[in-house]
CSV table of C-alpha atoms in Angstrom, one decimal:
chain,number,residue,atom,x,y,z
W,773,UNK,CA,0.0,0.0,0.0
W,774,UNK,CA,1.3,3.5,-1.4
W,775,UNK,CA,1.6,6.3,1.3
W,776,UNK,CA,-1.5,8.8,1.9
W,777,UNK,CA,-0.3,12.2,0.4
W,778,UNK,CA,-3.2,14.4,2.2
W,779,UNK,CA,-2.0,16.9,-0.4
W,780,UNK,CA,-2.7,15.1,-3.2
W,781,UNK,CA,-6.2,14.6,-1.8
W,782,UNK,CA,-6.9,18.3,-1.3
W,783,UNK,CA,-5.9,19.2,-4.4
W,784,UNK,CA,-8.9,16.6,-6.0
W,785,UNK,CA,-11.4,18.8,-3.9
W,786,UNK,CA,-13.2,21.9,-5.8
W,787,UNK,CA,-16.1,23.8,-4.3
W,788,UNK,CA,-19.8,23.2,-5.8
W,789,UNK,CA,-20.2,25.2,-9.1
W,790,UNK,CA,-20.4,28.6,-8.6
W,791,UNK,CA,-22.2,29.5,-11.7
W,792,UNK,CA,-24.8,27.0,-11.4
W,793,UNK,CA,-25.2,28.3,-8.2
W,794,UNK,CA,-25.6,31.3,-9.5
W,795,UNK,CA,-28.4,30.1,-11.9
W,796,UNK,CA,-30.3,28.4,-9.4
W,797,UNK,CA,-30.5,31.8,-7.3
W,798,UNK,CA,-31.5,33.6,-10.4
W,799,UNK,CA,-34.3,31.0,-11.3
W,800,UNK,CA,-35.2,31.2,-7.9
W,801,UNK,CA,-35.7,35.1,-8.3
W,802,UNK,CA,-38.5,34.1,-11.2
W,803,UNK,CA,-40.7,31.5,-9.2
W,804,UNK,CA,-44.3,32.9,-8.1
W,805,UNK,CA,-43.5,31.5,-4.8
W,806,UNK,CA,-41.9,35.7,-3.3
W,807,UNK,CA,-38.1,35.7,-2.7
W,808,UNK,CA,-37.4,34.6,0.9
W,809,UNK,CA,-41.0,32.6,1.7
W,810,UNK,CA,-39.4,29.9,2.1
W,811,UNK,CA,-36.5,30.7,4.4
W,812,UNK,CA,-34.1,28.2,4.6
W,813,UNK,CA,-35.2,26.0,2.0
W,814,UNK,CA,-33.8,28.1,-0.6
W,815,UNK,CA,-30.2,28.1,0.5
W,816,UNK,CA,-30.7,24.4,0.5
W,817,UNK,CA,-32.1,23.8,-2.8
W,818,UNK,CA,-29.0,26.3,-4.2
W,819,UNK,CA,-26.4,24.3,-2.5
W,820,UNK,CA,-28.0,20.8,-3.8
W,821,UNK,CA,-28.1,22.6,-7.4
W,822,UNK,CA,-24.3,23.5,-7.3
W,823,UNK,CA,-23.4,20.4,-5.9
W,824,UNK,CA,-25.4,18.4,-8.9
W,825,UNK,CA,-24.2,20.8,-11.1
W,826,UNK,CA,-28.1,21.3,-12.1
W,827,UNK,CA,-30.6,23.3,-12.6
W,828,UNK,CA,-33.3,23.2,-11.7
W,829,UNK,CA,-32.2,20.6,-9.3
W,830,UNK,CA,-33.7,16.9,-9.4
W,831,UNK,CA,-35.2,15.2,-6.2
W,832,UNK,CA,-33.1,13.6,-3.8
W,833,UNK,CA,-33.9,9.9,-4.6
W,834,UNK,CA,-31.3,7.9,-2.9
W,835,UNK,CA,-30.4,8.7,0.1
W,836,UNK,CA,-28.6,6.5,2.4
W,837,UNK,CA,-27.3,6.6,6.5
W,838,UNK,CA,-24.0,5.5,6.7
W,839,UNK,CA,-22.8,4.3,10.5
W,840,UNK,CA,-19.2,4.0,11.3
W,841,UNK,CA,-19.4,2.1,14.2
W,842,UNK,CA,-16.3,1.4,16.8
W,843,UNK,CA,-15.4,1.2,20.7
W,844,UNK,CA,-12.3,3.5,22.3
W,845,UNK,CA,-10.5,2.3,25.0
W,846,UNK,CA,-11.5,5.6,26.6
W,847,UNK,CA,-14.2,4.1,27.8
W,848,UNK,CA,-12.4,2.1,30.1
W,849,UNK,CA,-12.0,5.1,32.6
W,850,UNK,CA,-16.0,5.3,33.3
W,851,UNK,CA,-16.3,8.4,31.0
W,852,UNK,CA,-19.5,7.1,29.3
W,853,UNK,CA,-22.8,6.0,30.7
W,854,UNK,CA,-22.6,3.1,28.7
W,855,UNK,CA,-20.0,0.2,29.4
W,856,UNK,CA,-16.8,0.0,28.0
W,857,UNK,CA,-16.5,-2.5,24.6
W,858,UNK,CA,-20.4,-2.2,24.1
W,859,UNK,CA,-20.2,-0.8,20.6
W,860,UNK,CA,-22.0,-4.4,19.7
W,861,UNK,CA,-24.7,-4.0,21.2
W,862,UNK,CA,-25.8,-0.2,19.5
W,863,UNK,CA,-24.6,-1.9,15.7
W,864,UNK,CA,-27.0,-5.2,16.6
W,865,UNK,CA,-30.0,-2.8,17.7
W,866,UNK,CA,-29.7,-0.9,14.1
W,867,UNK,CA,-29.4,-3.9,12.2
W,868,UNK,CA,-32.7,-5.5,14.1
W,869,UNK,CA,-34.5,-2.6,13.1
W,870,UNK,CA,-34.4,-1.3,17.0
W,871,UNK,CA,-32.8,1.5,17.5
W,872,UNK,CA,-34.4,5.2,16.4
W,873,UNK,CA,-32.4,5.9,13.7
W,874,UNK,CA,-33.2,2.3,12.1
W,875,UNK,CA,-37.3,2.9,13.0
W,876,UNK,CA,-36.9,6.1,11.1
W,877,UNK,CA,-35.2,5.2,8.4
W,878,UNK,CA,-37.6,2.4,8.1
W,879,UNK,CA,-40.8,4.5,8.2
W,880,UNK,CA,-38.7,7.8,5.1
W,881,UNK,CA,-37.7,4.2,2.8
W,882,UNK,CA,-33.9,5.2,3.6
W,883,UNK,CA,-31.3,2.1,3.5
W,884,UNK,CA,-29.0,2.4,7.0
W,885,UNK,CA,-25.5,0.3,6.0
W,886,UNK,CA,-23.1,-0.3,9.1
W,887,UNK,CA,-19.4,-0.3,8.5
W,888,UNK,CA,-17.7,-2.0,11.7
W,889,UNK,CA,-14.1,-0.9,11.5
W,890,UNK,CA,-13.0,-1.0,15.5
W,891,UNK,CA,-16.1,-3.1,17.2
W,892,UNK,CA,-14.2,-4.7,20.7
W,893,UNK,CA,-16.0,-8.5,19.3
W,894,UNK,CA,-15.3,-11.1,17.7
W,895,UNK,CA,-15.9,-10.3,14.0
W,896,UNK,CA,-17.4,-13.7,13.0
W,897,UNK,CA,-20.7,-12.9,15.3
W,898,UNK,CA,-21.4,-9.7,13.1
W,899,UNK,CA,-22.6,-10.3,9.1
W,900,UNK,CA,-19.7,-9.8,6.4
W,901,UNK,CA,-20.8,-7.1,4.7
W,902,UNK,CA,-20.3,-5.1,7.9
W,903,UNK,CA,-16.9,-6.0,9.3
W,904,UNK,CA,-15.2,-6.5,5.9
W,905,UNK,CA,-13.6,-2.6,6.6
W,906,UNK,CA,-12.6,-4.0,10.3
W,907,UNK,CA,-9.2,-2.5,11.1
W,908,UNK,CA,-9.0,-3.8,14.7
W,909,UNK,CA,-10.7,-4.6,18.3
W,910,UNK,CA,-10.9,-1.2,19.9
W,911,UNK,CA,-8.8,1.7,20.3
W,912,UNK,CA,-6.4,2.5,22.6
W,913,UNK,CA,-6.6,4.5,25.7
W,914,UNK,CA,-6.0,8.0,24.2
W,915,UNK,CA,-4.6,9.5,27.5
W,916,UNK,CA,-1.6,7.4,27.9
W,917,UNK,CA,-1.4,5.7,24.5
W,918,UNK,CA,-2.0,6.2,20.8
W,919,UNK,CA,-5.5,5.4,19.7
W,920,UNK,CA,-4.0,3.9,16.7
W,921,UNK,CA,-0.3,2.9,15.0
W,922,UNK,CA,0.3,4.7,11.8
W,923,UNK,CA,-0.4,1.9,9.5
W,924,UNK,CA,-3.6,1.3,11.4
W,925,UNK,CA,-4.9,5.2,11.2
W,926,UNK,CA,-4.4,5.0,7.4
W,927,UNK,CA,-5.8,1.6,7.1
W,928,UNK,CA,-9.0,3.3,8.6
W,929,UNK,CA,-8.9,6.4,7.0
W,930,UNK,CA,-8.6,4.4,3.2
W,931,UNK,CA,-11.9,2.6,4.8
W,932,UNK,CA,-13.6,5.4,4.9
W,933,UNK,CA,-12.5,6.6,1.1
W,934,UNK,CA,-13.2,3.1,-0.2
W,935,UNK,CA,-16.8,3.5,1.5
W,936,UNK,CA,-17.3,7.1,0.0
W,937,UNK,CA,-16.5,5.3,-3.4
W,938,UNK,CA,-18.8,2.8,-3.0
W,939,UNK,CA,-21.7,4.8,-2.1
W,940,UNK,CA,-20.7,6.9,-5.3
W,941,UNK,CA,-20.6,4.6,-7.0
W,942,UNK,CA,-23.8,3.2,-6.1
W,943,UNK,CA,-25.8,6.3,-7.3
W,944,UNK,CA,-26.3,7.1,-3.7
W,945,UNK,CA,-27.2,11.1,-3.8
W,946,UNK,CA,-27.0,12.5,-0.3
W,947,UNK,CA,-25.2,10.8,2.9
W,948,UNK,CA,-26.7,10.9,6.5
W,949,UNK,CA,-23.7,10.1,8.0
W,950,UNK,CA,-23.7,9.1,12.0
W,951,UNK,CA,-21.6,6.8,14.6
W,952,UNK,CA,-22.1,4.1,16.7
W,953,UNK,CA,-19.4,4.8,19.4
W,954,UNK,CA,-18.5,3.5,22.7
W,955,UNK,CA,-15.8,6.5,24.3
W,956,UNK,CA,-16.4,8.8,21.0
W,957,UNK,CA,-17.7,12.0,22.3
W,958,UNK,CA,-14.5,11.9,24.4
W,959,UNK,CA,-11.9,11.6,21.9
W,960,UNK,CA,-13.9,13.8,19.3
W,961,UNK,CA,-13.8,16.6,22.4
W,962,UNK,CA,-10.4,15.7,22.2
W,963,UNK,CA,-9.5,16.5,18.6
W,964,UNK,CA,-12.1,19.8,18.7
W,965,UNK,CA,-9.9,21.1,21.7
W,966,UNK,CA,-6.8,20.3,20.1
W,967,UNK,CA,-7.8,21.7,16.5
W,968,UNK,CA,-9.7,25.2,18.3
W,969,UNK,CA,-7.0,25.8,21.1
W,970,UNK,CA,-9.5,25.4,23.8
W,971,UNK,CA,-9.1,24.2,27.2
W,972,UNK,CA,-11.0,20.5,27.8
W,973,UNK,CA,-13.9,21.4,30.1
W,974,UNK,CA,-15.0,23.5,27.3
W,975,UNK,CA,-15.5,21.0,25.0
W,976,UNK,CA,-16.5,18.6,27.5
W,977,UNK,CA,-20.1,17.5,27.5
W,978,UNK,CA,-22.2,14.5,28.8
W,979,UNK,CA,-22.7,12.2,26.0
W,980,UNK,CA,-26.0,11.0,24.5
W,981,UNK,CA,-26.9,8.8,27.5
W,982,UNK,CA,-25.9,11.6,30.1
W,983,UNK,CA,-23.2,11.0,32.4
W,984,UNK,CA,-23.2,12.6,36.2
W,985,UNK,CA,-20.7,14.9,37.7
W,986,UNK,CA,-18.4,12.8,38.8
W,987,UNK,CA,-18.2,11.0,35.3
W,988,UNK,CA,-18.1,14.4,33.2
W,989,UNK,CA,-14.9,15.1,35.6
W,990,UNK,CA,-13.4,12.1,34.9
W,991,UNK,CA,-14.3,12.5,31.1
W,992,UNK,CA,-12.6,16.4,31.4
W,993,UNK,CA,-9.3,14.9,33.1
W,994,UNK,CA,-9.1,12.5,30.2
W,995,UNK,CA,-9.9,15.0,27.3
W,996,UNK,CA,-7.1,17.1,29.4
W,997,UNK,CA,-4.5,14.6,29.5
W,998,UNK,CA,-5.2,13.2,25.8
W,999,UNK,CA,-4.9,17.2,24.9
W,1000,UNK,CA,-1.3,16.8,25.9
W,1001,UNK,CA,-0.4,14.3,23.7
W,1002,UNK,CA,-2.3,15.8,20.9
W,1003,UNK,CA,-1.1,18.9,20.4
W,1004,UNK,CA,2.9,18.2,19.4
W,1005,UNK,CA,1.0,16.4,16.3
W,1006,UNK,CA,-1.3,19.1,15.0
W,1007,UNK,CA,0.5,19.7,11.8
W,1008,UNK,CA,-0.2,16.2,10.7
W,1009,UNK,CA,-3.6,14.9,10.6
W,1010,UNK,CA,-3.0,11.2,10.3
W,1011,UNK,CA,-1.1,11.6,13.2
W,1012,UNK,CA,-3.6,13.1,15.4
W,1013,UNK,CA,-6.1,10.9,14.6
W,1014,UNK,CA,-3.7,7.9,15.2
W,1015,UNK,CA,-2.7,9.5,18.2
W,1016,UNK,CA,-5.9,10.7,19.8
W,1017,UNK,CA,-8.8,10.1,17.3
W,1018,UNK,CA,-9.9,6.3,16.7
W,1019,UNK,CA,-10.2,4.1,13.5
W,1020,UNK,CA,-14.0,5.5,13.2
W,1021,UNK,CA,-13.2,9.0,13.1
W,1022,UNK,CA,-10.1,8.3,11.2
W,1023,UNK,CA,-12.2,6.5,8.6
W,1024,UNK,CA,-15.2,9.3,9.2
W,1025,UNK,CA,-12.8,11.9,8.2
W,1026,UNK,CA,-11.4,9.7,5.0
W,1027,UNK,CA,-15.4,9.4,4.0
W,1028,UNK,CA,-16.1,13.3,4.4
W,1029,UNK,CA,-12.7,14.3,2.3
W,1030,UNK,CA,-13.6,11.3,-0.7
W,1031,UNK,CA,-17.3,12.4,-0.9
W,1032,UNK,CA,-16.5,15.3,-1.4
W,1033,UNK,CA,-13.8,14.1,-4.1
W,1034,UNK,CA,-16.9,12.1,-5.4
W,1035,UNK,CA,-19.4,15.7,-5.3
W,1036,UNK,CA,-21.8,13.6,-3.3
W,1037,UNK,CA,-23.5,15.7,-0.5
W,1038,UNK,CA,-23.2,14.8,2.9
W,1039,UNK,CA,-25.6,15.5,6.1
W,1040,UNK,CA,-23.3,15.8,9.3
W,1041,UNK,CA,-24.8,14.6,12.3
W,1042,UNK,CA,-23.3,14.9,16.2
W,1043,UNK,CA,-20.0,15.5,17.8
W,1044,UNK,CA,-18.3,12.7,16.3
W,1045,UNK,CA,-19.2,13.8,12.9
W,1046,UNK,CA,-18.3,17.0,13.4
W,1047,UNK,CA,-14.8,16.9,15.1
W,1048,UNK,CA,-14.1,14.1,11.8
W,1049,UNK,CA,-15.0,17.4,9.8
W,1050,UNK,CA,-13.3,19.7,11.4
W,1051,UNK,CA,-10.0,17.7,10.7
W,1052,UNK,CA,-11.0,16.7,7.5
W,1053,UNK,CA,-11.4,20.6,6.3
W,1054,UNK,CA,-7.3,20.8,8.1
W,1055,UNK,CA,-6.7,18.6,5.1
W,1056,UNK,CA,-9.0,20.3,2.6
W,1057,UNK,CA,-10.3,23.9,3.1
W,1058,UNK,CA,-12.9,23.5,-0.1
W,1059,UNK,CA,-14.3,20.3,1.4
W,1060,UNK,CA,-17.0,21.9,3.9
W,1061,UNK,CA,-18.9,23.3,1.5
W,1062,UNK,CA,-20.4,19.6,0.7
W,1063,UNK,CA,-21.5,19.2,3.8
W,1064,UNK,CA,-24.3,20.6,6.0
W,1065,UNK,CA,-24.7,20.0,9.6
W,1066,UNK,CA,-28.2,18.3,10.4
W,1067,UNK,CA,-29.2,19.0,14.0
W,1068,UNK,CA,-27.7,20.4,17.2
W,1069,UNK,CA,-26.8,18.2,19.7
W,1070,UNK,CA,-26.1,19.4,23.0
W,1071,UNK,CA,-22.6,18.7,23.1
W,1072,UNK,CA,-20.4,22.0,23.8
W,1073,UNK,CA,-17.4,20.5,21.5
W,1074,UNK,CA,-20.4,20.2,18.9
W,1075,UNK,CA,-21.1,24.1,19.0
W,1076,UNK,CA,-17.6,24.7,18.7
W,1077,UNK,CA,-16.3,23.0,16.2
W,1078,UNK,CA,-19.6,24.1,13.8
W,1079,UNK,CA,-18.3,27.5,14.5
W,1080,UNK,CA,-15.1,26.9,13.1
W,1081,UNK,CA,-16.9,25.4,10.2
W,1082,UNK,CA,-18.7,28.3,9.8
W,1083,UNK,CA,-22.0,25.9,10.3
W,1084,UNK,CA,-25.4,26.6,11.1
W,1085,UNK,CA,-27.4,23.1,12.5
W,1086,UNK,CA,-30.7,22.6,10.4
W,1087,UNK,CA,-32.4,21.4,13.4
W,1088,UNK,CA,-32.2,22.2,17.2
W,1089,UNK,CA,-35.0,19.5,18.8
W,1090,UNK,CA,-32.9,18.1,21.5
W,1091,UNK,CA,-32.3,15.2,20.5
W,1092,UNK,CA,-29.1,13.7,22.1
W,1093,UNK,CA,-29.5,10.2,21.0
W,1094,UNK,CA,-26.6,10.3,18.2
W,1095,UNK,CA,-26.2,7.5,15.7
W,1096,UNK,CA,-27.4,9.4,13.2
W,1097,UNK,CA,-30.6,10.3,13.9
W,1098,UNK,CA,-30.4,14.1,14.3
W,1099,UNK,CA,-28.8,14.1,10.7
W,1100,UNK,CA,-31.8,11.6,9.8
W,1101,UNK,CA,-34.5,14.0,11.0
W,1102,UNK,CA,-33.1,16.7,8.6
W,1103,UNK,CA,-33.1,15.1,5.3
W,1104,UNK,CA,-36.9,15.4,5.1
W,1105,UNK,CA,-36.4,19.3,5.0
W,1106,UNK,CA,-33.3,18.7,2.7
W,1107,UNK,CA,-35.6,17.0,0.0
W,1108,UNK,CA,-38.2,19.4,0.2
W,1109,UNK,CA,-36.0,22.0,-0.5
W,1110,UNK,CA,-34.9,20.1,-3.7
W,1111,UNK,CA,-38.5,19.2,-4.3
W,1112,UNK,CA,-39.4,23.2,-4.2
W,1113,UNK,CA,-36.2,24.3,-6.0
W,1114,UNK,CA,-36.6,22.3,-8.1
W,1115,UNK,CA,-40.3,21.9,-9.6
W,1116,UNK,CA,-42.0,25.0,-8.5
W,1117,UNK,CA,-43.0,26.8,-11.5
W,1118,UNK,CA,-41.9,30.0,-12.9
W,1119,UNK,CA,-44.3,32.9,-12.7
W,1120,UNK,CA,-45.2,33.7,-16.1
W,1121,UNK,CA,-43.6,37.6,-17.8
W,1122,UNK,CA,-46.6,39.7,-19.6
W,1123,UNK,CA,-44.7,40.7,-22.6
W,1124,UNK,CA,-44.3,44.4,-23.1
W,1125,UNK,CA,-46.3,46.4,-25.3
W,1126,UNK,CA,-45.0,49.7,-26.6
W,1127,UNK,CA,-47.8,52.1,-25.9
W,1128,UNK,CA,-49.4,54.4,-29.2
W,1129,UNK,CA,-49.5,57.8,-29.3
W,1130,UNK,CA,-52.5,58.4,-28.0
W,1131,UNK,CA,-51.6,56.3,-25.0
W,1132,UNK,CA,-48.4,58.4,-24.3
W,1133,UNK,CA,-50.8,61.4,-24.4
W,1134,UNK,CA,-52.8,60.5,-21.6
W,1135,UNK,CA,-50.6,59.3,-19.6
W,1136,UNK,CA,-48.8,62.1,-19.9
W,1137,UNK,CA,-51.6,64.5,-19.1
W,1138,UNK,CA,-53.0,62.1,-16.3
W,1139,UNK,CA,-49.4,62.8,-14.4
W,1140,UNK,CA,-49.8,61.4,-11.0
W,1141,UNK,CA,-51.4,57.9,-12.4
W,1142,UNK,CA,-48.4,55.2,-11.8
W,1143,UNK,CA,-48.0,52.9,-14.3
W,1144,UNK,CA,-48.9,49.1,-15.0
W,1145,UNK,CA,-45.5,48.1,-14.0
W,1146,UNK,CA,-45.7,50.0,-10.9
W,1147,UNK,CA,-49.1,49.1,-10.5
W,1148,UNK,CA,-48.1,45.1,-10.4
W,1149,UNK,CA,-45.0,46.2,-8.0
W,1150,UNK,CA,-47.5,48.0,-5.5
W,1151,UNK,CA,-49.5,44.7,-5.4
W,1152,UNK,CA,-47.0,42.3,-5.6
């Protein structure tokens, strides 16, 4: 296997077509539906048209939720309400059809594929099709050891390319992208902190299944001392994601970056998602602009890392459960906005008739009577 030049991978990246971009605003401009009715749904439906270089833009058709799904060691130091090396047991509730984001994604027709690449079980008791990315049991315990070797963060982060390429390849249209983490929301705290130059308790938060105090300060000591390690690596990204990250955000961050390669439009979901983002636009400053953050999710390192991003959440309902189910709940608005952008009709032009003589003649002695055009204007 060749060595990951992140350069070379930056350099694939453009931003979504300005000028159809353009044309989609002006189209927008000429629909009977008034300029700004529709409120967010029309910065929507211009980003999906510049990303599918289209206009007008066709419905979003097939969609897909993506799950990169591992344990960290992290866990270990009672940082999470859930126990340490349970990873399992979240991937087996969305492949029964359980778990929220799998009842959703049932009931909107949306297919939900589960890539295992650092589950802590025994890879025969999960199907092939979702360990066959696997890149190892766990991750290490990122406050006194590397997450990941080298080989091992690149192994993840190809994982997470080769996924994007499938689901391009596919004819997939628009990503929800989520994680099924054991110990994530720690070490994505971790690489947010690192990346913004914050201090941990900032970034610290209390997971989707909250945590008490005494767990959010052990989770804050651990973000502190992982900060430590991370932050003589920050001018290497494959080495802070070996070093403090985990195989899911390494591969999360390798699935953003190729998407966007791919011009395939991605929904971002929690704090995993978005600390993989935030290092994936160190790599690639064009790459955000594929990407839209879906909900907010309570997490503090969330907030700031969207900032950086320059990202404003679709959604603010709450909802803390992760896996991909905030990101999940937007795509509904995201298709209507493709739906409206793109088959709402134009409002029809009166063509203009030069006025006669006579018609000049009255208007002009009439003198205060405004004129058709002005006339439409007032009413409009």
């Amino acid at each position: 296997m060749s060595a990951l030049n992140l350069d070379d991978l930056s350099d694939l990246i453009k931003r979504p077509d300005s000028t159809v971009r353009r044309a989609a605003e002006e189209r927008r401009e000429r629909l009977a539906v008034p300029p700004g009715a529709l409120g967010r749904l029309d910065e929507l439906g211009e980003w999906l048209a510049a990303a599918r270089a289209e206009v007008p833009v066709a419905p979003v058709e097939r969609p897909r939720v993506v799950l990169f799904a591992g344990d960290h060691g992290v866990a270990g130091l009672e940082v999470s309400a859930r126990p340490a090396g349970s990873a399992e047991v979240l991937v087996r509730a969305v492949l029964a059809g359980e778990a929220p984001v799998a009842v959703l994604a049932d009931r909107l027709g949306v297919p939900v594929r589960v890539v295992d690449v650092a589950v802590d079980c025994d890879p025969a008791t999960l199907p092939a099709e979702v360990v066959r990315h696997r890149v190892r049991r766990g991750s290490g315990v990122i406050d006194r050891e590397d997450a990941l070797s080298a080989e091992e963060a690149e192994q993840a982060f190809r994982a997470g390319m080769a996924v994007a390429d499938e689901e391009a390849d596919a004819g997939t249209d628009l990503v929800v992208l989520g994680d099924l983490s054991v110990g994530g929301t720690t070490a994505a705290a971790t690489l947010i902190a690192a990346l913004c130059g914050t201090d941990a308790s900032v970034v610290t938060g209390r997971g989707g299944l909250p945590i008490d105090d005494l767990a959010w300060m052990r989770k804050c000591a651990a973000i502190r001392d992982a900060l430590r390690r991370a932050r003589p690596v920050l001018g290497d990204q494959l080495e802070l994601l070996a070093t403090v990250g985990g195989a899911d955000l390494a591969a999360l961050t390798g699935f953003l970056l190729q998407s966007a390669v791919r011009r395939t439009p991605v929904i971002l979901d929690g704090v995993v998602g978005s600390a993989a983002a935030l290092v994936a636009q160190r790599v690639a400053f064009r790459a955000p602009d594929w990407w839209v953050a879906g909900q907010v999710s309570g997490e503090p390192g969330q907030t700031k890392a969207l900032d950086r991003l320059a990202m404003d959440p679709l959604l603010d309902q709450g909802v803390r459960a992760g896996e991909g189910l905030g990101a999940l709940l937007a795509l509904p608005l995201v298709q209507a906005a493709a739906a409206l952008c793109g088959t709402l009709p134009e409002q029809p032009r009166s063509p203009k008739a030069a006025p006669d003589a006579a018609g000049t003649a009255a208007g002009q002695a009439a003198g205060a009577a405004p004129s058709d055009g002005l006339l439409k204007k007032a009413e409009g």
